[in-house]
Short mmCIF file of C-alpha atoms and ligand atoms in Angstrom, two decimals:
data_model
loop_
_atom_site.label_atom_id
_atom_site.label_comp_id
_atom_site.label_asym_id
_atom_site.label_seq_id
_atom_site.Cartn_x
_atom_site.Cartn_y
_atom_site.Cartn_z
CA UNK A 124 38.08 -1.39 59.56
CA UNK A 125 39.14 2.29 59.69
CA UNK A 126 41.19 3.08 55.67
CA UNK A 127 43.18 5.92 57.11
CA UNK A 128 45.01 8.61 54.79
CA UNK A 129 47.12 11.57 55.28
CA UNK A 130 45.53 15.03 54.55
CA UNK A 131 47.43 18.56 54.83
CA UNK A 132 45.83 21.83 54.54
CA UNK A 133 48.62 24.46 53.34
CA UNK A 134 47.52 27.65 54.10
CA UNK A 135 48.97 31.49 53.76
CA UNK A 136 49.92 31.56 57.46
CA UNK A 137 49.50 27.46 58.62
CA UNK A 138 50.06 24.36 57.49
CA UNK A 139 48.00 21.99 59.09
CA UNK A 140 47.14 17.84 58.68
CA UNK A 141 46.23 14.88 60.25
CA UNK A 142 45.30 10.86 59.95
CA UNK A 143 42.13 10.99 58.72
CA UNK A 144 39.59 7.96 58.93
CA UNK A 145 38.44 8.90 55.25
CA UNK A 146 35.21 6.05 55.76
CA UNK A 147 33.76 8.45 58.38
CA UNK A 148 35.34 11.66 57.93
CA UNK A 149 37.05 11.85 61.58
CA UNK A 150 40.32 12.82 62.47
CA UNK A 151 42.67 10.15 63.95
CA UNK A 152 44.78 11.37 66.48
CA UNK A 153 46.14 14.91 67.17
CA UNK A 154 45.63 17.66 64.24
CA UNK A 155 48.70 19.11 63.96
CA UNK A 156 49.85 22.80 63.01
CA UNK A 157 53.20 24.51 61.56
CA UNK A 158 53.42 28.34 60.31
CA UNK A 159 54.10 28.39 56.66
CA UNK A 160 57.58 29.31 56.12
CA UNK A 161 57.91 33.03 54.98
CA UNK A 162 57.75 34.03 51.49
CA UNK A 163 55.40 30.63 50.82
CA UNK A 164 57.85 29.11 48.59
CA UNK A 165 57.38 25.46 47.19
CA UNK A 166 60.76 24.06 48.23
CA UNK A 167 60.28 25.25 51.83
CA UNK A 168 56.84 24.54 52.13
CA UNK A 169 57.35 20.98 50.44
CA UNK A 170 60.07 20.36 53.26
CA UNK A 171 57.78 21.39 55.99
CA UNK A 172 55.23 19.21 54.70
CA UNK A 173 57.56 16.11 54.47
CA UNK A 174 58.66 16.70 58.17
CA UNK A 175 54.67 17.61 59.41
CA UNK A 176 53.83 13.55 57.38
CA UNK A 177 57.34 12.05 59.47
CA UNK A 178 56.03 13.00 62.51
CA UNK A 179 51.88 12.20 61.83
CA UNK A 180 53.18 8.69 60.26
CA UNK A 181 56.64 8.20 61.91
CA UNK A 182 56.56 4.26 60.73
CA UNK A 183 55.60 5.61 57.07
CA UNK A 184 52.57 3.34 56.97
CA UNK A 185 50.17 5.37 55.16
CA UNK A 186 50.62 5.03 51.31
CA UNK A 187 47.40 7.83 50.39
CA UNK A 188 48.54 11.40 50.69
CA UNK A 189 46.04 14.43 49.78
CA UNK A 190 47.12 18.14 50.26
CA UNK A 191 45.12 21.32 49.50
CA UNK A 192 46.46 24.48 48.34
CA UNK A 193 45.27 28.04 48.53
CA UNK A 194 45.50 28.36 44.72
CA UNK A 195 43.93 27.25 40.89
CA UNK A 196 45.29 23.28 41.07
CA UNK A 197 44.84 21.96 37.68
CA UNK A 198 45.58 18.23 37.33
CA UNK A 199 48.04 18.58 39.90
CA UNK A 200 50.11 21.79 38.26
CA UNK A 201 49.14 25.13 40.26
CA UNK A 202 47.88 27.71 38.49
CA UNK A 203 47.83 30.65 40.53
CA UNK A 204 49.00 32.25 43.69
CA UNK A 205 46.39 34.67 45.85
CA UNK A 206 47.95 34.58 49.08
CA UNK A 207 51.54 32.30 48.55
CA UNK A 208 54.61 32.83 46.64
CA UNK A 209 54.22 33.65 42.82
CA UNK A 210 56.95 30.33 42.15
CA UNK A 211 53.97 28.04 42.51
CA UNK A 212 52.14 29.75 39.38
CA UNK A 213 52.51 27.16 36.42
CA UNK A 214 54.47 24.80 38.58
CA UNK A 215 53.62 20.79 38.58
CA UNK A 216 52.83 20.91 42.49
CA UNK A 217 51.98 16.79 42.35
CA UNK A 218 55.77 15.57 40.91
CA UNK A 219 57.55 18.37 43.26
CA UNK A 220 55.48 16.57 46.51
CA UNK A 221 55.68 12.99 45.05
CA UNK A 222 59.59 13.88 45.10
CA UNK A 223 60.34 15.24 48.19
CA UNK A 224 57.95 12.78 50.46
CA UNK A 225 58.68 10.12 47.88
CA UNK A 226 55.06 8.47 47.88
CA UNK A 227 52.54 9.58 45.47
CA UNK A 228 50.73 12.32 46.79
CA UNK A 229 47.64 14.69 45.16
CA UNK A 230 47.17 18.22 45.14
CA UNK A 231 43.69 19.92 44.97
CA UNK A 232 42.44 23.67 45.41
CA UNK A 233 41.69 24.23 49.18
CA UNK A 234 37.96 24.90 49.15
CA UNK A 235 37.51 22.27 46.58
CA UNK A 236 38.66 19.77 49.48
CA UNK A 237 36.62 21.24 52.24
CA UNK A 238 33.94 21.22 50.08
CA UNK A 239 33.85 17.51 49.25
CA UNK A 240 34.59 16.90 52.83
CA UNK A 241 31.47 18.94 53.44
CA UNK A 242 29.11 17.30 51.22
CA UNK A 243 30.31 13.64 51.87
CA UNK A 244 30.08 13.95 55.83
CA UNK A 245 29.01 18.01 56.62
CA UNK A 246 26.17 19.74 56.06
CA UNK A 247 25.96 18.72 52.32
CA UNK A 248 25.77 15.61 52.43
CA UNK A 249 22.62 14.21 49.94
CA UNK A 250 21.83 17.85 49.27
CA UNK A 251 20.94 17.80 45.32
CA UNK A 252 20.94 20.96 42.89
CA UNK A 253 23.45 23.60 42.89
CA UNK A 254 25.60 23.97 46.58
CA UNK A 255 28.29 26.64 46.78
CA UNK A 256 30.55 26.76 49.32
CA UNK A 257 32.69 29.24 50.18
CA UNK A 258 35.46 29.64 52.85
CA UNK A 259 36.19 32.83 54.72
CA UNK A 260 39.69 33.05 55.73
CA UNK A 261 42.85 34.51 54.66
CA UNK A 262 41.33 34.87 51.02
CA UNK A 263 37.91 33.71 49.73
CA UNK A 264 37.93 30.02 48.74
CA UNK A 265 34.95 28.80 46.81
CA UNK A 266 33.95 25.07 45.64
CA UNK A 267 30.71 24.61 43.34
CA UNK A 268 28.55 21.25 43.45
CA UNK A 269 25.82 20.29 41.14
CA UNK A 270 23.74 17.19 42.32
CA UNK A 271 27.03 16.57 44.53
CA UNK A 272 29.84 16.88 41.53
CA UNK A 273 32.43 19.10 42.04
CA UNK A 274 33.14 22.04 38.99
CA UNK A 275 36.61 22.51 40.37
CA UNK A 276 38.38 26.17 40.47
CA UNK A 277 35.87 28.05 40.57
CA UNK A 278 37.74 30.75 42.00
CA UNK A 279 34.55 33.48 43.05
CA UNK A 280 35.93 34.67 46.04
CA UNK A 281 38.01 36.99 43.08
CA UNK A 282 34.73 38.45 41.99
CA UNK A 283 34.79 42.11 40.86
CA UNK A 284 32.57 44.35 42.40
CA UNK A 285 32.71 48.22 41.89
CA UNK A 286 35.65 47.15 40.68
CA UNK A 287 37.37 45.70 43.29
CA UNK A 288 38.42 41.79 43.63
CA UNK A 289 36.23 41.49 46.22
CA UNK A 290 38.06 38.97 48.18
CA UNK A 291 40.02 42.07 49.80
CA UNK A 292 37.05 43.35 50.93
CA UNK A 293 35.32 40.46 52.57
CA UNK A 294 37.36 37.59 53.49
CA UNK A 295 37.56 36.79 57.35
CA UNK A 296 41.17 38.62 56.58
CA UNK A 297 39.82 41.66 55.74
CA UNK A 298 37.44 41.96 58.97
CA UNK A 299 40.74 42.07 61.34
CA UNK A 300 43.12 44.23 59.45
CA UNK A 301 40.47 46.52 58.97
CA UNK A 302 39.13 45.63 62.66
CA UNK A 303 35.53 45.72 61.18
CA UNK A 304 33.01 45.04 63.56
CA UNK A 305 30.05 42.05 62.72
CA UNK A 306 28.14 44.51 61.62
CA UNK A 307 30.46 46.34 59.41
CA UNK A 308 31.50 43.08 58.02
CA UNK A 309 28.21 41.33 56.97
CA UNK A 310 27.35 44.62 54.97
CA UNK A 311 30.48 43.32 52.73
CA UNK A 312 29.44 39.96 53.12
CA UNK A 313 25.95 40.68 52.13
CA UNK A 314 26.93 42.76 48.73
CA UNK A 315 29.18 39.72 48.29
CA UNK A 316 26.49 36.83 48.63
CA UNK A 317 23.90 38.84 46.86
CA UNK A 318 26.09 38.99 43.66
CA UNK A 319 26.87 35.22 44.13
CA UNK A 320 22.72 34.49 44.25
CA UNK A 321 22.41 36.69 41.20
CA UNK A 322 24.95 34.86 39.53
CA UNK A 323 24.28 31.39 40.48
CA UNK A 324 21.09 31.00 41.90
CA UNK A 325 22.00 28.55 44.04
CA UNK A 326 19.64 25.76 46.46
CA UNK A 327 22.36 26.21 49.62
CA UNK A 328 25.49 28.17 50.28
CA UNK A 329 27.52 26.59 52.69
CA UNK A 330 29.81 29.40 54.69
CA UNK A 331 33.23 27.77 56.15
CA UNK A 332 36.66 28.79 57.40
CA UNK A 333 37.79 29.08 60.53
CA UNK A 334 35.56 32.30 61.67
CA UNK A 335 32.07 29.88 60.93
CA UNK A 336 32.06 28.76 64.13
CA UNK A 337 31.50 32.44 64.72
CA UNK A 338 28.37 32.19 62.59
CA UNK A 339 25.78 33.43 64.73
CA UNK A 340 27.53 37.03 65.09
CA UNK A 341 27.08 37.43 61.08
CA UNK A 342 24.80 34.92 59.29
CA UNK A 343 21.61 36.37 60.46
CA UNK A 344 22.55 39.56 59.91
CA UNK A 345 22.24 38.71 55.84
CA UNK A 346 19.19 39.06 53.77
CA UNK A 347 19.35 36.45 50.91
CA UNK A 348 16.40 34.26 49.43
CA UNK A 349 19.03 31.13 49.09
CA UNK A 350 19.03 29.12 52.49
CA UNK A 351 23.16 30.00 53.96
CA UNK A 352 24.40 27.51 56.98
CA UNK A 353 27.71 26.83 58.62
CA UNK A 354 29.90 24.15 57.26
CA UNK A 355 30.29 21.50 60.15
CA UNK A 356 33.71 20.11 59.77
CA UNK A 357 34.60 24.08 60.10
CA UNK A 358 38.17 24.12 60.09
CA UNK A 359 39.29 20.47 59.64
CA UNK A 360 37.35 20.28 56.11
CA UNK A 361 40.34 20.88 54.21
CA UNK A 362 42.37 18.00 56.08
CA UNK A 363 39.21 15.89 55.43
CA UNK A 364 38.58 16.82 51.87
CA UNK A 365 42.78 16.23 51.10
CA UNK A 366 42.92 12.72 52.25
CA UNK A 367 39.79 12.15 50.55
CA UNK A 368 41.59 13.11 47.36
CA UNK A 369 45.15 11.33 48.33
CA UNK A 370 42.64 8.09 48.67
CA UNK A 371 41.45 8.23 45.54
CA UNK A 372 43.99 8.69 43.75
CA UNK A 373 46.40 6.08 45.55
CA UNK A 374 43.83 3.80 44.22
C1 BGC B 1593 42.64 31.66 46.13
C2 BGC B 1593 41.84 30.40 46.05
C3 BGC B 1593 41.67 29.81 47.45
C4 BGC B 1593 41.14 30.85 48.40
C5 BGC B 1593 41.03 30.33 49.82
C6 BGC B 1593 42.03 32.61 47.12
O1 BGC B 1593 42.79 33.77 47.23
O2 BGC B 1593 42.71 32.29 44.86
O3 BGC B 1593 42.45 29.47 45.19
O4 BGC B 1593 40.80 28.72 47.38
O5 BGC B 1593 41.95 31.99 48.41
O6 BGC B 1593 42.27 29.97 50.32
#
């Protein structure tokens, strides 16, 4: 029988969730998508949450609730803010949700859950040794595996290079305000990934976000001795990787 959960996805410019059917991995039903309400605030985006879980479970049937967040989530209590409002820096993200939707409900950093999602059901799944995934969006998400354990927060796509957090330079953002073209864009990507492997030396890189199902204009245009493939969930591994987390720790 299907063990359904709730997962949301908060993002800098959407907030997105779904039923998810956490045995297989699969969305139930229609994925569903709000803008995040300006200035990212937690009391507005808490409220837009609550009304985005009303109308996925209308009945309120679904007890396990999992949301990721673009930001450091430590033991439920956000840590930093990239790309949302600086109010969620320090703030105890899990009581603030568990209030306003009145369930229990999880937080966890956003490319920590598409990462899990990604190596229970994607393109991780049974791969051993050291897997980094990163997300290209908005920011730079990144999650880091060893023999399939998460080391939460890893927070790389704030790496320094010549001095620059180089998330402004190469996240899928970047490419459009700066209208980059492929090209132009793996040559950021490629300094990027290079200083990863020479970091890290990791056995795969998984490459997600919303622009990997764009992977064939930019992953073979980088030069890297660590094997890099698309993340298959693409942009439901967030959703995925939340309600895994709200399962667990309804539990
Ligand atoms: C944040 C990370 C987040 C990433 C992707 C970065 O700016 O610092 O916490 O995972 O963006 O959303």
């Amino acid at each position: 029988m299907a063990k359904v959960a709730i997962g949301i996805d908060i993002g800098g410019t959407g907030i997105k969730g779904s039923l998810v059917d956490v045995k297989n991995g699969e969305l139930v039903g229609e994925r569903l998508r709000v803008e995040t309400p300006p200035g990212g605030r937690p009391d507005d985006i808490a409220e837009v949450v609550r009304e985005l879980i009303s109308v996925l479970d209308p009945k309120g049937e679904v007890d396990s609730i999992g949301i990721c967040f673009p930001a450091v989530v430590q033991h439920g209590v956000t840590k930093s803010a990239a790309n949302v409002s600086e109010e969620w820096i320090n703030l105890d993200a899990d009581k603030l949700f568990t209030q306003v939707i009145g369930k229990p409900v999880h937080l966890i950093n956003d490319a920590d859950a598409a990462g899990v999602a990604e190596m229970k059901f994607g393109v991780g799944k049974k791969v051993k040794g050291v897997v980094m995934m990163t997300t290209l969006g908005t920011g730079i998400g990144s999650a880091l595996f060893v023999d399939g354990k998460l080391v939460p927060n890893t927070e790389l796509g704030h790496i320094e290079i010549d001095g620059v957090d180089y998330e402004s330079k190469a996240a899928f953002s970047a490419k459009e305000r700066e209208e980059l073209s492929w090209e132009q864009w793996a040559t950021r990507l490629q300094t990027y990934y290079s200083k990863l492997e020479s970091l890290f030396s990791p056995d795969l890189f998984i490459v997600g976000g919303g622009v990997s199902k764009e992977h064939e204009d930019f992953l073979p245009l980088l030069k890297l001795n660590t094997k890099i493939v698309p993340a298959k969930l693409r942009n439901s591994a967030g959703i995925i990787g939340a309600a895994m987390i709200g399962l667990k720790s309804s539990k």
